[in-house]
Amino acid sequence: MSKRVAVVTGASRGIGKATALSLSRAGFDVVAASTSIESNAEFAAEMRAADGEGFLAVNLDLRSPESIKEALGRALKEKTRIDVLVNNAGITRDGLAVRMKPADWDAVLRTNLDGAFLAIQQVLPGMMRNRWGRIINISSVVGQAGSAGQVNYAASKAGLIGLSKSLAQELGSRGITVNVVAPGYIATDMTKDLPEERKQKILAAVPLERMGTPEDIAAAVKFLASDDAAYITGHVLAVNGGMYM
Ligand code: NAP
């Protein structure tokens, strides 16, 4: 059988990049998508070094339904099928609810939730035809526990959980599993500018006493994408050092 094809959104940095590298090393043909990944020579070199000779980089803007159609259409055309979709790309626009601008609410919901759903719609017909597929949505501990100052982000991440459980019920009979990975506090660009005091407060709530790494999350995604996870669907896998149980 030819290699399975995995699309990873938000693959240019952080968790998405670690996931793209890990899936590539695990034998998947990886399609890496993000806003400007096609011109990212450093990323291309790292992918090739990680057994990723056949990888494809496609620019994708999740805020645009047209861009999602175009990027995944190109991936399907060049790779002929998509077996795994990892909806990883995400943004924050934090602020207290009372002052939150509609644009900040919209940007986060459109990117994190609408974008993921529209990407899923693009890959579903092929997965249903092949009677095999893995959809893995990257949520957050914030979607499970809530977080002051992040109503938009928490709503988008909780939305992904409801979406995934519903989809898992729709698609089980087609051999497609749908699962969620909910990371805790992970060392990436997204968390690097948090005030030191906030970082220490978060860390004090982590029983494993460290921040997670992008590789901690990539390992969970790789497992859910594998044949070993064939009987797991509709699950929310918390990878958070125990900060929320
Ligand atoms: P990150 O380092 O900030 O990287 C975000 C990625 O998303 C980048 O590749 C970026 O692409 C892409 N992206 C942003 N807007 C996009 C858009 N409109 N269209 C397409 N791609 C877009 O984030 P991260 O920390 O690795 O987080 C990855 C996922 O894990 C996110 O969904 C995040 O919510 C979730 N998560 C993170 C943490 C954490 O502590 N870091 C915790 C829980 C959950 P460009 O580089 O091209 O802009």
Short mmCIF file of C-alpha atoms and ligand atoms in Angstrom, two decimals:
data_model
loop_
_atom_site.label_atom_id
_atom_site.label_comp_id
_atom_site.label_asym_id
_atom_site.label_seq_id
_atom_site.Cartn_x
_atom_site.Cartn_y
_atom_site.Cartn_z
CA MET A 1 0.00 0.00 0.00
CA SER A 2 1.24 3.51 -0.75
CA LYS A 3 1.90 5.85 2.14
CA ARG A 4 -1.07 7.34 3.98
CA VAL A 5 -1.48 11.07 3.47
CA ALA A 6 -1.82 13.37 6.49
CA VAL A 7 -2.73 17.06 6.30
CA VAL A 8 -1.56 19.18 9.25
CA THR A 9 -2.78 22.77 9.53
CA GLY A 10 -0.66 25.35 11.34
CA ALA A 11 2.39 23.24 10.49
CA SER A 12 4.91 26.08 10.23
CA ARG A 13 5.62 26.37 13.96
CA GLY A 14 5.05 24.95 17.42
CA ILE A 15 2.75 21.96 17.86
CA GLY A 16 1.86 21.71 14.16
CA LYS A 17 5.49 21.57 13.10
CA ALA A 18 6.35 18.89 15.68
CA THR A 19 3.30 16.93 14.48
CA ALA A 20 4.24 17.21 10.81
CA LEU A 21 7.78 16.00 11.57
CA SER A 22 6.55 13.17 13.77
CA LEU A 23 3.95 11.91 11.24
CA SER A 24 6.56 12.10 8.51
CA ARG A 25 8.98 9.97 10.56
CA ALA A 26 6.11 7.55 11.24
CA GLY A 27 5.70 6.94 7.49
CA PHE A 28 2.96 9.37 6.48
CA ASP A 29 3.16 11.56 3.39
CA VAL A 30 2.58 14.97 4.98
CA VAL A 31 0.78 17.97 3.53
CA ALA A 32 1.80 20.94 5.67
CA ALA A 33 -0.51 23.95 5.60
CA SER A 34 -0.36 27.45 7.08
CA THR A 35 -0.62 31.06 5.97
CA SER A 36 2.80 31.36 4.30
CA ILE A 37 4.44 27.96 4.52
CA GLU A 38 5.23 27.56 0.80
CA SER A 39 8.13 30.03 1.00
CA ASN A 40 9.46 28.64 4.31
CA ALA A 41 12.76 27.08 3.20
CA GLU A 42 13.86 26.21 6.74
CA PHE A 43 10.68 24.19 7.32
CA ALA A 44 11.10 22.40 3.97
CA ALA A 45 14.66 21.41 4.87
CA GLU A 46 13.54 20.04 8.25
CA MET A 47 10.73 18.04 6.64
CA ARG A 48 13.08 16.50 4.09
CA ALA A 49 15.48 15.54 6.88
CA ALA A 50 12.56 13.83 8.67
CA ASP A 51 11.91 11.25 5.90
CA GLY A 52 9.60 13.78 4.27
CA GLU A 53 10.80 13.60 0.66
CA GLY A 54 7.21 13.51 -0.57
CA PHE A 55 5.93 16.34 1.59
CA LEU A 56 3.86 19.14 0.15
CA ALA A 57 3.55 22.66 1.56
CA VAL A 58 0.35 24.58 0.77
CA ASN A 59 -0.57 28.10 1.80
CA LEU A 60 -3.89 28.17 3.63
CA ASP A 61 -5.80 30.95 5.35
CA LEU A 62 -8.45 29.43 7.58
CA ARG A 63 -10.33 32.73 7.75
CA SER A 64 -11.21 32.31 4.06
CA PRO A 65 -13.56 29.52 2.86
CA GLU A 66 -12.14 29.97 -0.67
CA SER A 67 -8.58 29.48 0.55
CA ILE A 68 -9.58 26.31 2.44
CA LYS A 69 -11.22 24.88 -0.68
CA GLU A 70 -8.28 25.78 -2.86
CA ALA A 71 -5.56 24.48 -0.50
CA LEU A 72 -7.24 21.16 0.24
CA GLY A 73 -8.27 20.80 -3.39
CA ARG A 74 -4.63 21.14 -4.36
CA ALA A 75 -3.58 18.63 -1.71
CA LEU A 76 -6.17 16.14 -3.00
CA LYS A 77 -5.13 16.67 -6.60
CA GLU A 78 -1.41 16.20 -5.94
CA LYS A 79 -1.68 13.40 -3.36
CA THR A 80 -4.88 11.80 -4.76
CA ARG A 81 -6.33 11.25 -1.26
CA ILE A 82 -6.27 12.53 2.30
CA ASP A 83 -6.37 9.89 5.04
CA VAL A 84 -5.67 12.00 8.12
CA LEU A 85 -6.63 15.60 8.88
CA VAL A 86 -5.07 17.31 11.89
CA ASN A 87 -6.88 20.58 12.59
CA ASN A 88 -4.12 22.22 14.59
CA ALA A 89 -3.91 25.87 13.47
CA GLY A 90 -5.26 28.28 16.04
CA ILE A 91 -5.01 31.81 17.34
CA THR A 92 -5.79 33.79 20.48
CA ARG A 93 -7.09 37.35 20.83
CA ASP A 94 -7.43 37.61 24.60
CA GLY A 95 -9.39 40.25 26.48
CA LEU A 96 -12.07 40.57 29.13
CA ALA A 97 -15.57 39.87 27.80
CA VAL A 98 -16.93 43.23 28.81
CA ARG A 99 -14.53 45.00 26.45
CA MET A 100 -14.03 42.37 23.75
CA LYS A 101 -14.24 43.78 20.24
CA PRO A 102 -16.52 41.90 17.82
CA ALA A 103 -13.51 41.59 15.48
CA ASP A 104 -11.54 39.68 18.13
CA TRP A 105 -14.46 37.34 18.77
CA ASP A 106 -14.91 36.77 15.02
CA ALA A 107 -11.24 36.24 14.19
CA VAL A 108 -10.83 33.50 16.81
CA LEU A 109 -14.11 31.70 16.05
CA ARG A 110 -13.55 31.88 12.31
CA THR A 111 -10.00 30.59 12.45
CA ASN A 112 -10.27 27.98 15.20
CA LEU A 113 -13.80 26.62 14.73
CA ASP A 114 -15.26 27.61 11.34
CA GLY A 115 -11.91 26.93 9.65
CA ALA A 116 -11.62 23.46 11.16
CA PHE A 117 -15.20 22.58 10.15
CA LEU A 118 -14.74 23.78 6.57
CA ALA A 119 -11.49 21.82 6.28
CA ILE A 120 -13.30 18.72 7.53
CA GLN A 121 -16.01 19.19 4.88
CA GLN A 122 -13.34 19.18 2.19
CA VAL A 123 -11.81 15.85 3.26
CA LEU A 124 -14.96 13.95 4.20
CA PRO A 125 -16.19 12.79 0.76
CA GLY A 126 -12.84 11.10 0.03
CA MET A 127 -12.58 9.51 3.46
CA MET A 128 -16.16 8.22 3.18
CA ARG A 129 -15.40 6.72 -0.24
CA ASN A 130 -12.26 5.04 1.11
CA ARG A 131 -14.07 3.93 4.25
CA TRP A 132 -11.05 4.96 6.29
CA GLY A 133 -10.08 8.23 7.89
CA ARG A 134 -8.73 9.93 10.98
CA ILE A 135 -9.77 13.42 12.01
CA ILE A 136 -7.87 14.87 14.96
CA ASN A 137 -8.86 18.27 16.29
CA ILE A 138 -6.54 20.22 18.57
CA SER A 139 -8.61 21.78 21.32
CA SER A 140 -7.22 23.06 24.64
CA VAL A 141 -7.51 22.67 28.39
CA VAL A 142 -9.17 26.08 28.14
CA GLY A 143 -12.03 24.50 26.15
CA GLN A 144 -12.57 22.05 29.01
CA ALA A 145 -12.03 24.23 32.07
CA GLY A 146 -12.64 27.80 30.81
CA SER A 147 -10.24 30.69 31.31
CA ALA A 148 -10.88 34.30 32.36
CA GLY A 149 -9.96 36.68 29.55
CA GLN A 150 -10.37 34.02 26.86
CA VAL A 151 -14.14 33.72 26.19
CA ASN A 152 -13.60 33.66 22.42
CA TYR A 153 -10.78 31.10 22.54
CA ALA A 154 -12.56 28.90 25.11
CA ALA A 155 -15.77 28.95 23.04
CA SER A 156 -13.86 27.94 19.90
CA LYS A 157 -12.03 25.12 21.68
CA ALA A 158 -15.15 23.82 23.48
CA GLY A 159 -16.92 24.02 20.12
CA LEU A 160 -14.32 21.68 18.63
CA ILE A 161 -15.13 19.11 21.31
CA GLY A 162 -18.88 19.16 20.56
CA LEU A 163 -18.21 19.09 16.84
CA SER A 164 -15.88 16.10 17.21
CA LYS A 165 -18.24 14.03 19.34
CA SER A 166 -21.11 14.67 16.90
CA LEU A 167 -18.97 13.85 13.87
CA ALA A 168 -17.68 10.67 15.54
CA GLN A 169 -21.31 9.51 15.80
CA GLU A 170 -22.04 10.41 12.16
CA LEU A 171 -18.96 8.73 10.73
CA GLY A 172 -18.34 5.61 12.79
CA SER A 173 -20.09 3.38 10.26
CA ARG A 174 -17.75 4.71 7.55
CA GLY A 175 -14.55 3.66 9.28
CA ILE A 176 -13.65 7.24 10.16
CA THR A 177 -12.59 8.13 13.71
CA VAL A 178 -12.80 11.65 15.11
CA ASN A 179 -10.86 12.56 18.22
CA VAL A 180 -9.63 15.57 20.13
CA VAL A 181 -6.29 16.32 21.71
CA ALA A 182 -6.54 18.93 24.46
CA PRO A 183 -3.11 20.34 25.28
CA GLY A 184 -2.33 22.09 28.54
CA TYR A 185 0.41 24.70 28.85
CA ILE A 186 2.86 24.11 25.99
CA ALA A 187 6.10 25.96 25.18
CA THR A 188 5.44 27.61 21.78
CA ASP A 189 5.14 31.11 20.29
CA MET A 190 1.56 31.19 21.60
CA THR A 191 2.68 31.13 25.25
CA LYS A 192 6.13 32.74 25.10
CA ASP A 193 4.93 36.29 25.79
CA LEU A 194 2.72 35.49 28.80
CA PRO A 195 3.71 37.58 31.83
CA GLU A 196 6.15 35.71 34.11
CA GLU A 197 3.71 35.91 37.02
CA ARG A 198 0.95 34.22 34.96
CA LYS A 199 3.38 31.52 33.78
CA GLN A 200 4.38 30.73 37.39
CA LYS A 201 0.72 30.57 38.42
CA ILE A 202 -0.13 28.16 35.61
CA LEU A 203 2.93 26.01 36.34
CA ALA A 204 1.98 25.79 40.03
CA ALA A 205 -1.22 24.01 38.89
CA VAL A 206 0.65 21.36 36.84
CA PRO A 207 1.31 18.18 38.86
CA LEU A 208 4.08 17.13 36.46
CA GLU A 209 5.80 20.47 37.27
CA ARG A 210 6.83 21.52 33.78
CA MET A 211 5.47 23.05 30.62
CA GLY A 212 4.61 20.58 27.89
CA THR A 213 6.63 20.41 24.68
CA PRO A 214 5.24 20.39 21.13
CA GLU A 215 6.57 16.82 20.93
CA ASP A 216 4.35 15.77 23.89
CA ILE A 217 1.33 16.75 21.79
CA ALA A 218 2.70 15.33 18.54
CA ALA A 219 3.08 11.92 20.23
CA ALA A 220 -0.64 11.88 21.13
CA VAL A 221 -1.64 12.88 17.60
CA LYS A 222 0.61 10.22 16.08
CA PHE A 223 -1.03 7.58 18.28
CA LEU A 224 -4.57 8.67 17.34
CA ALA A 225 -3.61 8.62 13.65
CA SER A 226 -2.21 5.10 13.89
CA ASP A 227 -3.85 1.70 13.43
CA ASP A 228 -3.32 1.11 17.17
CA ALA A 229 -6.07 3.70 17.84
CA ALA A 230 -8.62 2.00 15.55
CA TYR A 231 -11.22 1.50 18.32
CA ILE A 232 -11.01 5.02 19.78
CA THR A 233 -13.45 7.66 18.58
CA GLY A 234 -15.17 10.70 20.10
CA HIS A 235 -12.44 10.85 22.74
CA VAL A 236 -10.84 13.92 24.29
CA LEU A 237 -7.23 13.10 25.11
CA ALA A 238 -5.88 15.59 27.64
CA VAL A 239 -2.12 16.11 27.34
CA ASN A 240 -1.73 18.65 30.10
CA GLY A 241 0.62 17.34 32.80
CA GLY A 242 -2.42 16.81 35.02
CA MET A 243 -3.41 20.49 35.23
CA TYR A 244 -7.07 19.56 34.57
CA MET A 245 -8.46 16.09 35.28
P1 NAP B 1 1.61 28.80 17.33
O1 NAP B 1 3.01 28.44 17.67
O2 NAP B 1 1.12 30.18 17.60
O3 NAP B 1 1.37 28.42 15.80
C1 NAP B 1 0.11 28.66 15.21
C2 NAP B 1 0.06 28.02 13.84
O4 NAP B 1 -1.25 28.30 13.30
C3 NAP B 1 1.07 28.60 12.88
O5 NAP B 1 1.56 27.56 12.07
C4 NAP B 1 0.24 29.58 12.05
O6 NAP B 1 0.68 29.71 10.72
C5 NAP B 1 -1.10 28.87 12.01
N1 NAP B 1 -2.18 29.80 11.71
C6 NAP B 1 -2.55 30.91 12.40
N2 NAP B 1 -3.57 31.53 11.79
C7 NAP B 1 -3.85 30.81 10.67
C8 NAP B 1 -4.78 30.95 9.62
N3 NAP B 1 -5.65 31.97 9.55
N4 NAP B 1 -4.78 30.05 8.62
C9 NAP B 1 -3.90 29.02 8.64
N5 NAP B 1 -2.99 28.83 9.61
C10 NAP B 1 -2.95 29.72 10.62
O7 NAP B 1 0.57 27.84 18.08
P2 NAP B 1 0.78 26.49 18.95
O8 NAP B 1 1.03 26.89 20.34
O9 NAP B 1 1.69 25.55 18.25
O10 NAP B 1 -0.72 25.94 18.93
C11 NAP B 1 -1.20 25.00 18.01
C12 NAP B 1 -2.61 24.62 18.41
O11 NAP B 1 -2.62 24.11 19.74
C13 NAP B 1 -3.59 25.80 18.40
O12 NAP B 1 -4.84 25.38 17.93
C14 NAP B 1 -3.68 26.18 19.85
O13 NAP B 1 -4.89 26.80 20.16
C15 NAP B 1 -3.54 24.82 20.52
N6 NAP B 1 -3.09 24.90 21.89
C16 NAP B 1 -1.89 25.46 22.23
C17 NAP B 1 -1.50 25.52 23.56
C18 NAP B 1 -0.19 26.11 24.00
O14 NAP B 1 0.01 26.23 25.22
N7 NAP B 1 0.71 26.48 23.11
C19 NAP B 1 -2.34 25.00 24.54
C20 NAP B 1 -3.55 24.45 24.17
C21 NAP B 1 -3.91 24.40 22.84
P3 NAP B 1 1.70 30.87 10.20
O15 NAP B 1 3.01 30.57 10.85
O16 NAP B 1 1.74 30.69 8.74
O17 NAP B 1 1.10 32.16 10.68
#
